[in-house]
XYZ file of C-alpha atoms in Angstrom:
686
model
C -11.302 14.993 31.622
C -14.416 12.825 31.532
C -13.776 11.853 27.904
C -10.221 10.835 28.678
C -11.316 8.834 31.697
C -14.011 7.026 29.725
C -11.716 6.188 26.865
C -8.764 5.159 29.015
C -10.785 2.736 31.102
C -12.903 1.337 28.281
C -9.760 0.498 26.324
C -8.756 -2.016 28.959
C -11.659 -4.330 28.218
C -12.718 -6.604 25.382
C -15.821 -5.954 23.268
C -17.944 -8.530 25.081
C -17.733 -6.552 28.310
C -16.892 -3.099 27.035
C -20.398 -1.878 27.836
C -19.972 -2.663 31.494
C -16.499 -1.143 31.461
C -17.678 2.091 29.877
C -20.581 2.248 32.327
C -18.298 1.726 35.312
C -15.835 4.273 33.973
C -18.618 6.787 33.477
C -19.719 6.359 37.055
C -16.158 6.689 38.351
C -15.439 9.762 36.283
C -18.772 11.480 36.861
C -18.287 11.083 40.588
C -15.256 13.338 40.193
C -17.281 15.879 38.238
C -19.809 17.946 40.268
C -22.914 17.041 38.272
C -22.828 18.822 34.931
C -23.040 22.358 36.195
C -20.287 24.896 36.702
C -21.502 27.339 39.325
C -19.671 30.623 38.940
C -18.923 32.044 42.393
C -20.346 35.489 43.190
C -17.893 38.122 42.068
C -15.917 35.615 40.011
C -14.220 36.605 36.778
C -16.382 36.029 33.716
C -14.774 34.005 30.942
C -16.425 34.347 27.516
C -17.300 31.071 25.830
C -15.377 30.318 22.638
C -17.220 30.067 19.283
C -16.191 26.416 18.879
C -18.268 25.670 21.983
C -21.360 27.804 21.523
C -21.695 27.178 17.782
C -21.845 23.458 18.557
C -24.454 24.065 21.261
C -26.703 26.186 19.056
C -26.540 23.889 16.044
C -27.195 20.824 18.177
C -30.227 22.417 19.809
C -31.698 23.592 16.529
C -31.037 20.601 14.266
C -29.001 17.987 16.157
C -25.993 18.295 13.841
C -22.306 18.950 14.627
C -20.661 22.177 13.445
C -18.365 22.188 10.425
C -14.912 23.716 10.327
C -16.150 26.366 7.899
C -18.925 27.376 10.283
C -16.554 27.643 13.234
C -14.059 29.719 11.270
C -16.808 32.057 10.074
C -17.973 32.795 13.620
C -14.428 33.054 14.944
C -13.725 35.689 12.296
C -17.035 37.485 12.865
C -19.352 36.530 15.756
C -22.188 38.185 13.841
C -21.931 35.373 11.269
C -23.826 33.109 13.678
C -27.092 34.792 12.727
C -26.715 33.829 9.064
C -25.826 30.265 10.030
C -28.938 30.077 12.190
C -31.036 31.253 9.237
C -29.661 28.373 7.161
C -30.067 25.774 9.900
C -33.681 26.766 10.430
C -34.415 25.771 6.836
C -33.390 22.151 7.465
C -36.110 19.494 7.929
C -34.633 18.507 11.279
C -35.376 21.997 12.638
C -39.077 21.553 11.883
C -38.995 18.161 13.629
C -37.392 19.612 16.759
C -39.814 22.545 16.832
C -42.718 20.163 16.418
C -41.623 18.258 19.508
C -41.159 21.535 21.392
C -44.686 22.635 20.496
C -46.162 19.257 21.454
C -44.785 19.741 24.954
C -45.273 23.492 25.251
C -48.953 23.229 24.285
C -49.355 20.168 26.536
C -50.585 17.790 23.842
C -48.597 14.717 24.989
C -48.498 12.312 27.950
C -51.776 10.644 26.990
C -52.914 7.107 26.330
C -55.968 5.456 24.830
C -57.818 5.370 28.146
C -57.319 9.098 28.732
C -60.159 9.722 26.288
C -62.635 7.862 28.485
C -64.206 11.147 29.599
C -64.784 12.223 26.014
C -66.131 8.922 24.656
C -66.743 6.756 27.767
C -64.365 4.219 26.242
C -60.776 3.929 24.997
C -60.071 5.890 21.854
C -58.991 2.694 20.126
C -58.565 -1.048 20.745
C -56.609 -2.260 17.735
C -52.893 -2.660 18.527
C -51.936 -1.480 15.045
C -54.056 1.654 14.714
C -54.278 2.821 18.335
C -50.623 3.988 18.470
C -51.167 5.719 15.133
C -54.253 7.673 16.176
C -52.609 8.616 19.473
C -49.564 9.909 17.618
C -51.835 11.846 15.252
C -53.661 13.421 18.184
C -50.435 14.449 19.907
C -48.767 15.838 16.779
C -51.754 17.664 15.302
C -51.537 21.020 17.043
C -47.745 21.060 17.023
C -47.776 20.524 13.264
C -50.311 23.335 13.047
C -47.956 25.726 14.812
C -44.911 24.638 12.812
C -46.862 25.382 9.639
C -48.324 28.674 10.865
C -45.130 30.095 12.334
C -43.040 29.035 9.330
C -45.409 30.937 7.044
C -45.226 34.115 9.130
C -48.276 33.808 11.346
C -47.834 35.058 14.915
C -47.450 32.611 17.765
C -50.564 34.146 19.331
C -52.631 32.508 16.612
C -52.295 29.365 18.739
C -55.025 30.838 20.950
C -57.410 31.812 18.151
C -56.904 29.422 15.253
C -59.813 27.544 13.753
C -57.452 25.778 11.383
C -55.784 22.559 12.483
C -53.401 20.173 10.754
C -55.207 16.856 10.391
C -54.989 13.457 8.799
C -58.012 11.568 7.526
C -57.934 9.549 10.741
C -58.064 12.739 12.805
C -60.940 14.124 10.752
C -62.806 10.925 11.539
C -62.051 11.314 15.252
C -63.158 14.952 15.418
C -66.362 14.150 13.523
C -67.013 11.097 15.706
C -66.601 13.149 18.898
C -69.070 15.641 17.440
C -71.814 13.090 16.824
C -71.963 12.116 20.501
C -73.041 14.355 23.390
C -72.446 13.545 27.051
C -74.155 15.857 29.523
C -72.986 16.889 32.994
C -74.735 13.879 34.494
C -72.907 11.437 32.221
C -75.932 10.712 30.019
C -74.877 9.836 26.476
C -76.797 11.165 23.474
C -75.674 9.202 20.421
C -76.968 11.162 17.429
C -75.765 8.501 15.002
C -77.807 5.858 16.828
C -80.799 8.169 16.923
C -80.750 8.620 13.146
C -79.964 4.964 12.340
C -82.372 2.995 14.552
C -83.697 1.075 11.570
C -80.216 0.218 10.255
C -77.975 -2.675 11.238
C -74.174 -2.466 11.335
C -72.861 -5.657 9.764
C -69.293 -6.925 9.558
C -68.612 -9.851 7.261
C -65.801 -11.703 5.537
C -67.095 -14.732 3.629
C -68.681 -12.690 0.827
C -65.410 -10.910 0.114
C -64.632 -7.194 -0.026
C -67.576 -4.822 -0.261
C -67.131 -1.635 -2.305
C -67.056 1.264 0.115
C -69.435 3.215 -2.103
C -72.102 0.544 -1.469
C -71.383 0.481 2.262
C -72.007 4.229 2.443
C -75.022 4.342 0.097
C -78.289 4.383 2.091
C -80.138 3.023 -0.961
C -77.848 0.008 -1.345
C -78.649 -3.432 0.149
C -75.073 -3.336 1.448
C -75.573 -0.090 3.392
C -73.582 -0.280 6.647
C -72.167 -3.680 5.627
C -68.408 -3.618 6.175
C -65.820 -6.125 5.017
C -63.612 -7.210 7.928
C -61.380 -10.293 7.536
C -61.210 -10.678 11.326
C -64.796 -11.911 11.325
C -63.417 -15.327 10.370
C -61.656 -15.703 13.739
C -63.189 -13.189 16.143
C -65.033 -14.736 19.080
C -63.547 -18.218 18.584
C -62.936 -18.639 22.323
C -66.581 -18.097 23.298
C -69.148 -20.656 22.098
C -71.628 -19.072 19.727
C -69.639 -15.866 19.151
C -67.781 -16.878 16.006
C -70.215 -15.940 13.255
C -70.065 -14.563 9.742
C -71.641 -12.080 9.316
C -71.546 -10.349 12.699
C -74.354 -8.018 13.742
C -72.903 -5.170 15.779
C -74.519 -2.654 18.161
C -75.986 0.407 16.469
C -73.894 3.109 18.069
C -71.220 5.559 17.006
C -68.414 4.093 19.126
C -68.985 0.694 17.502
C -68.533 2.170 14.044
C -65.551 4.268 15.163
C -63.813 1.140 16.436
C -64.734 -0.726 13.254
C -63.010 1.952 11.183
C -59.929 1.509 13.372
C -60.039 -2.285 12.960
C -61.862 -3.563 16.065
C -65.129 -5.446 16.517
C -67.290 -4.204 19.374
C -68.681 -6.614 21.942
C -72.293 -7.744 21.622
C -74.960 -9.739 23.407
C -76.510 -12.756 21.661
C -80.179 -13.663 21.860
C -79.427 -16.406 24.391
C -77.677 -13.916 26.681
C -74.111 -14.859 25.702
C -71.754 -11.895 25.893
C -69.268 -11.744 23.037
C -66.233 -9.654 24.023
C -64.603 -6.856 22.073
C -62.097 -8.141 19.514
C -59.146 -5.757 19.260
C -58.396 -6.712 15.699
C -55.429 -7.415 13.457
C -53.437 -5.191 11.124
C -55.605 -6.340 8.172
C -58.916 -5.199 9.642
C -58.954 -1.344 9.696
C -61.056 0.541 7.182
C -58.601 3.407 7.622
C -55.444 2.789 5.615
C -51.858 3.500 6.653
C -51.888 6.602 4.446
C -54.925 7.908 6.336
C -52.643 8.440 9.339
C -50.010 10.343 7.354
C -51.896 12.567 4.882
C -51.475 15.805 6.845
C -53.355 18.839 5.581
C -54.618 22.083 7.078
C -58.320 21.843 7.863
C -60.686 24.681 8.768
C -63.331 23.997 11.418
C -66.591 25.933 11.513
C -70.046 25.560 13.058
C -72.959 24.534 10.823
C -75.170 27.101 9.194
C -78.900 26.857 9.980
C -80.160 23.519 8.688
C -76.694 22.376 7.576
C -75.526 18.862 8.395
C -72.299 18.299 10.277
C -69.431 16.132 9.020
C -70.156 12.412 8.660
C -67.471 10.596 10.610
C -67.628 7.303 8.686
C -67.615 8.798 5.168
C -63.939 8.163 4.566
C -63.830 9.132 0.855
C -65.241 12.568 1.662
C -62.998 13.017 4.687
C -59.884 12.149 2.686
C -60.340 15.179 0.446
C -61.914 17.510 3.010
C -60.235 20.832 3.764
C -63.110 21.888 6.010
C -65.010 20.213 8.831
C -68.435 21.347 9.944
C -68.761 20.579 13.660
C -71.232 21.561 16.367
C -68.708 21.238 19.200
C -66.623 24.438 19.432
C -62.966 23.878 18.491
C -60.795 26.980 18.753
C -57.155 27.188 19.768
C -54.820 24.785 21.548
C -57.106 24.475 24.577
C -59.898 22.748 22.625
C -57.959 19.891 21.027
C -58.836 16.309 22.021
C -55.246 15.872 23.241
C -55.335 18.853 25.610
C -58.728 17.802 26.969
C -57.568 14.196 27.403
C -54.653 15.533 29.425
C -56.779 17.672 31.701
C -59.965 15.804 32.464
C -62.456 17.564 34.686
C -65.492 16.437 36.689
C -68.531 17.652 38.561
C -66.364 18.791 41.472
C -63.499 20.403 39.584
C -65.853 21.987 37.029
C -63.262 23.070 34.460
C -60.856 24.700 36.909
C -57.971 22.399 35.996
C -58.679 22.930 32.284
C -58.642 26.703 32.632
C -55.605 26.702 34.899
C -53.554 24.692 32.413
C -54.817 26.958 29.625
C -53.518 30.005 31.483
C -50.175 28.301 32.142
C -49.701 27.378 28.506
C -50.802 30.739 27.097
C -49.081 33.089 29.535
C -46.451 31.080 31.406
C -48.089 32.119 34.672
C -50.330 30.312 37.134
C -52.981 31.007 39.744
C -50.776 30.971 42.821
C -52.511 33.244 45.315
C -50.487 36.341 44.458
C -52.826 37.778 41.811
C -55.093 40.575 43.084
C -57.102 40.770 39.863
C -60.816 40.339 40.599
C -63.821 39.991 38.330
C -66.636 42.473 39.104
C -69.420 40.623 40.858
C -67.414 37.387 40.853
C -69.728 35.527 38.421
C -69.582 31.746 38.732
C -67.875 31.870 42.125
C -68.296 28.594 44.018
C -70.000 29.622 47.257
C -68.823 26.532 49.124
C -65.149 27.087 48.444
C -65.410 30.867 48.625
C -66.442 30.514 52.238
C -63.007 29.136 53.084
C -60.441 31.967 53.321
C -57.568 29.734 52.266
C -59.453 28.796 49.085
C -61.061 32.143 48.224
C -57.934 33.802 46.831
C -57.600 31.219 44.042
C -61.293 30.590 43.430
C -61.922 34.306 43.021
C -59.641 34.156 39.964
C -60.404 30.713 38.577
C -64.161 30.491 38.975
C -65.227 33.529 36.907
C -62.554 32.765 34.289
C -63.294 29.051 33.889
C -67.003 29.778 33.445
C -66.500 30.262 29.705
C -65.556 26.579 29.545
C -68.448 25.392 31.699
C -70.875 27.422 29.587
C -69.454 25.883 26.405
C -68.733 22.268 27.324
C -70.174 19.683 29.664
C -67.869 18.035 32.186
C -67.104 15.529 29.423
C -66.080 18.150 26.846
C -69.184 17.934 24.711
C -71.733 20.660 24.081
C -73.099 22.211 27.261
C -76.878 21.839 27.171
C -77.736 22.938 30.709
C -79.218 26.500 30.709
C -77.918 27.028 34.240
C -74.389 26.936 32.848
C -74.889 28.347 29.351
C -76.360 31.492 30.870
C -73.162 32.428 32.768
C -70.162 32.579 30.442
C -68.186 34.502 33.042
C -65.460 37.119 33.073
C -61.781 36.642 32.310
C -59.798 38.025 35.250
C -56.107 37.180 35.396
C -52.872 39.074 35.996
C -54.218 42.569 35.445
C -56.593 41.768 32.581
C -60.365 41.828 33.140
C -62.647 41.246 30.169
C -66.047 39.652 29.610
C -65.878 36.437 27.593
C -68.973 34.924 26.060
C -67.385 32.281 23.845
C -64.213 30.363 23.184
C -63.459 32.876 20.452
C -63.567 35.670 23.041
C -61.276 33.654 25.314
C -58.798 33.115 22.494
C -58.740 36.826 21.719
C -58.134 37.747 25.373
C -55.329 35.209 25.727
C -53.673 36.314 22.489
C -53.612 39.930 23.680
C -52.476 39.189 27.227
C -49.267 41.064 28.175
C -47.755 37.923 29.716
C -47.699 35.999 26.434
C -44.375 37.533 25.395
C -42.389 36.975 28.603
C -44.071 33.615 29.138
C -43.035 32.218 25.768
C -39.547 33.707 25.851
C -39.114 31.868 29.147
C -40.462 28.614 27.690
C -37.856 28.881 24.964
C -35.155 29.605 27.553
C -35.991 26.324 29.264
C -35.787 24.484 25.947
C -32.495 26.029 24.848
C -30.616 26.114 28.147
C -32.420 23.546 30.322
C -33.009 26.300 32.892
C -34.971 29.545 33.211
C -33.528 32.867 32.193
C -33.296 35.484 34.922
C -36.588 37.392 34.809
C -34.769 40.668 35.568
C -32.024 40.127 33.025
C -31.937 43.148 30.662
C -31.191 40.715 27.847
C -34.378 38.788 28.584
C -36.364 42.027 28.646
C -34.819 42.963 25.297
C -36.023 39.682 23.806
C -39.507 40.195 25.234
C -39.671 43.619 23.572
C -38.336 42.176 20.324
C -40.950 39.409 20.365
C -43.759 41.925 20.796
C -42.318 44.287 18.194
C -42.062 41.430 15.680
C -45.804 40.806 16.059
C -44.989 37.601 17.906
C -42.862 36.091 15.163
C -41.660 32.756 16.486
C -38.869 32.550 13.923
C -37.570 35.955 14.993
C -37.646 34.969 18.661
C -35.842 31.661 18.156
C -33.118 33.334 16.124
C -32.741 36.143 18.653
C -32.532 33.811 21.640
C -30.072 31.289 20.227
C -27.747 34.099 19.114
C -28.137 35.927 22.430
C -25.311 35.866 24.985
C -27.808 34.235 27.337
C -27.444 31.191 25.087
C -23.921 31.529 23.730
C -22.122 32.791 26.834
C -20.064 35.044 24.561
C -20.755 37.975 26.882
C -21.744 38.245 30.513
C -25.432 38.365 31.383
C -27.434 38.390 34.586
C -28.671 34.921 33.658
C -25.107 33.621 33.430
C -24.274 35.129 36.805
C -27.323 33.446 38.313
C -27.207 30.036 36.624
C -23.559 29.478 35.868
C -22.816 27.199 32.926
C -25.441 24.493 32.685
C -24.700 21.323 30.781
C -27.666 18.954 30.862
C -27.914 15.357 29.795
C -29.223 14.942 26.275
C -32.795 14.043 27.098
C -34.576 11.540 24.914
C -35.781 13.803 22.119
C -32.519 15.762 21.830
C -30.497 12.545 21.800
C -32.649 10.739 19.258
C -32.756 13.779 16.976
C -28.962 14.044 17.115
C -28.454 10.353 16.327
C -30.787 10.570 13.349
C -29.294 13.818 12.041
C -25.632 12.940 12.571
C -25.787 9.348 11.361
C -28.319 9.833 8.575
C -30.763 7.392 10.157
C -34.531 7.528 10.158
C -36.200 7.265 13.556
C -33.371 5.235 15.082
C -35.111 5.422 18.480
C -38.468 4.097 17.297
C -40.450 7.174 18.348
C -42.532 7.309 15.157
C -45.392 4.806 15.165
C -45.627 5.107 11.371
C -41.977 4.182 10.786
C -41.190 0.441 10.762
C -37.416 0.951 10.980
C -36.891 -0.235 14.570
C -38.776 -3.505 14.230
C -36.773 -6.312 15.753
C -34.400 -4.033 17.682
C -34.438 -3.335 21.419
C -34.195 0.422 20.834
C -37.812 1.413 21.680
C -37.615 -0.399 25.019
C -34.254 1.181 25.846
C -35.338 4.684 24.846
C -38.491 4.408 26.933
C -36.306 4.509 30.042
C -34.435 7.690 29.117
C -35.281 10.975 30.836
C -37.492 13.164 28.678
C -38.987 16.642 28.738
C -42.419 16.715 30.369
C -44.881 18.964 32.201
C -46.950 18.624 35.353
C -50.319 19.737 36.612
C -50.229 23.295 37.896
C -46.500 23.715 37.153
C -45.243 26.652 35.123
C -41.744 25.249 34.655
C -41.369 22.132 32.502
C -39.969 18.927 33.935
C -36.380 18.772 32.644
C -34.191 15.986 34.075
C -30.684 17.415 33.798
C -28.430 15.169 35.867
C -26.575 12.042 34.701
C -27.727 9.019 36.691
C -26.759 5.371 36.670
C -29.894 4.630 34.664
C -29.083 7.320 32.123
C -25.549 5.965 31.695
C -26.821 2.407 31.327
C -29.407 3.492 28.768
C -26.866 5.469 26.748
C -24.490 2.505 26.765
C -27.170 0.177 25.404
C -28.273 2.714 22.803
C -24.724 3.264 21.572
C -24.099 -0.481 21.326
C -27.333 -0.965 19.371
C -26.498 1.871 16.976
C -22.926 0.629 16.554
C -24.245 -2.691 15.265
C -26.270 -0.827 12.637
C -23.651 1.551 11.291
C -20.487 -0.559 11.471
C -20.052 -3.743 9.473
C -23.729 -3.935 8.555
C -26.201 -1.829 6.619
C -28.394 0.473 8.772
C -31.858 -0.903 9.590
C -33.749 2.067 8.182
C -31.301 4.390 6.426
C -31.858 7.716 4.736
C -29.893 8.628 1.583
C -27.181 10.154 3.798
C -26.856 7.214 6.194
C -23.385 6.702 7.638
C -21.697 3.327 7.356
C -18.170 2.386 8.377
C -15.984 -0.693 8.020
C -12.905 -1.746 9.960
C -10.673 -1.809 6.854
C -10.875 1.992 6.893
C -10.617 2.448 10.628
C -8.636 5.697 10.561
C -11.253 7.442 8.425
C -14.010 6.010 10.619
C -12.373 7.265 13.808
C -11.952 10.724 12.291
C -15.685 10.686 11.557
C -16.473 9.547 15.076
C -14.687 12.632 16.394
C -16.239 15.157 13.993
C -19.703 13.660 13.564
C -20.536 11.714 16.710
C -18.541 13.764 19.230
C -19.222 17.029 17.336
C -15.589 18.174 17.501
C -14.584 19.811 14.215
C -11.018 19.148 13.004
C -9.883 22.668 13.921
C -11.152 22.255 17.477
C -8.099 21.825 19.761
C -9.943 18.987 21.497
C -10.332 17.012 18.275
C -6.790 15.642 17.914
C -6.512 14.377 21.534
C -9.912 12.735 21.109
C -8.822 11.064 17.853
C -5.647 9.785 19.500
C -7.584 8.346 22.425
C -10.072 6.586 20.154
C -7.243 5.204 17.994
C -5.544 3.883 21.105
C -8.772 2.255 22.211
C -9.245 0.622 18.792
C -5.714 -0.765 18.830
C -6.097 -2.043 22.375
C -9.430 -3.691 21.604
C -7.999 -5.449 18.543
C -5.337 -7.097 20.696
C -7.949 -8.797 22.847
C -8.412 -12.537 22.135
C -11.445 -13.340 20.006
C -12.184 -9.749 19.075
C -12.643 -9.065 15.356
C -11.686 -5.746 13.755
C -15.410 -4.989 13.364
C -15.995 -5.621 17.060
C -13.083 -3.338 17.917
C -14.414 -0.526 15.740
C -17.873 -0.909 17.258
C -16.327 -0.663 20.705
C -14.561 2.517 19.612
C -17.849 3.941 18.329
C -19.462 3.260 21.712
C -16.750 5.237 23.490
C -17.227 8.185 21.109
C -21.005 7.893 21.388
C -20.823 8.120 25.193
C -18.529 11.162 25.221
C -19.917 14.228 27.026
C -20.054 16.229 23.799
C -22.324 13.533 22.333
C -24.662 12.871 25.265
C -25.091 16.335 26.738
C -26.748 19.591 25.725
C -25.087 22.850 26.670
C -21.771 24.634 26.692
């Protein structure tokens, strides 16, 4: 109904205003459709969902692709064939990409910016406009890539709580090692161990003498030790009298050198008192190369042995080949990554409670909500001030003893805890029926990994991802999946396969979840939509989400996509934030995205194509329209909806061609936009 309405109304307008027409038609039609949710009335008759519908849903969720006729026929002949199809789909690269994004969100490694690291370094993580987006992307992707790698190779999901191995780039190794060379105590006092060991050394940035071999820069016996070639020295400080010098003498501190590696020149004070500001830097300045942000490898982290030195953060040649980092700051599990800690900053008042609470939410899918009667014997670490308030005691009695393992490990700035008053009370884990002493982050990881709520918590997280809604906690099918997950030793691959082939996902049989939720069809949120466009059209990062990919340069796509609804999470919330409803802003964004993509794939070569990139021309309009139906709208030729859709698109193309001043290419682009905005293209669900 909505497709027909969109197509019928859009066909009445010329290309120059078709976007507005499609938008208006979408609004008019969606106002006749009660959101995108079909609530089944209590006691209503259950109607099984047809394979042509649920096969498309499952394949779209897993890899963003439309189903083929052969796949639909296989499942129609034998519903059990879906399992084998899922096995094949999960081997595609696009599955790993979608799982990586899921893990980024599920482990709460996103929603951070450069300034969110101020607690960890007392400064932005980076200042160079070229490298800062790259290091932020590295930080956000690191743990998700770790879990994609671990789960794909058969490791249990619970290893997320205990792993000492992390996927890193050279740039990330530098960041971890840099964070390790600085300590910030509970009072905010900074101990820069690099500065302490280099008081008789000067950091020098220069340009006029030409490039300096890095081996000489790093050799303490060389006259060029700590002399770095930076072409920006020629122009930096030009706006402040006296600040443009070559060479430049920079402050002797770790953050200065960290920024230099990322391509920025730290501010400095001249002898006459002039303050020279920080220079963010150009794309030519970084010591880290583009490949240093993309050379992912699994790295083991361990503490130093007695007398052993820790990793040197500025020794790039060594870091590039390193498979192991020796660090003093404990790094174990998802809850110790720089991204997670940047998300959940603490302070002298909060004292790690927010960090622990979010850790519990991520690991178990449950929160401290006042209903948990689990108590730690003796209540170690209990805040006496808050405990004296009855309305606060119920939560503090859980959080305070449990968070003490963090406060005994880290300062309020997530560096080594050096205060004996805190290191002497590591606390007791007490949450949802589990009480165990924890003396280290390793102990905490072990307790979390063994917690009985891990299985139901992560099955529910996957329910949200697959169906944009929770599964009914009392649904026997959900309980079956929880048991299966435990019995599989927490195999993520086994759980994903079981859930997407379950009637809770397919609707092929009635479940308690279906009776409770009805049929939910959500808007294709940003990551689902962009993955589908890339997969279906053979494009590479059409939305501009990858800071390392230059393909969207010069297009408005990144600005448009930034306004789309996206999956997210909130402080203290167990359920993810999942915008499901079509709004005027969503419709406007989709319209602009479809128009932008149409210009790339019709009548012009794609901006950043892959070997399988789609490209259509108006002299073969019939073939193009058939592709629009099967590829863009995800309606296979045998689907009874496919032929009416093809006829409507053909009618639109013919109508558009009759408009004055409209070229055949314009008409075909207009037709693509209509197909691109169809419900089967811009929604996720049944």
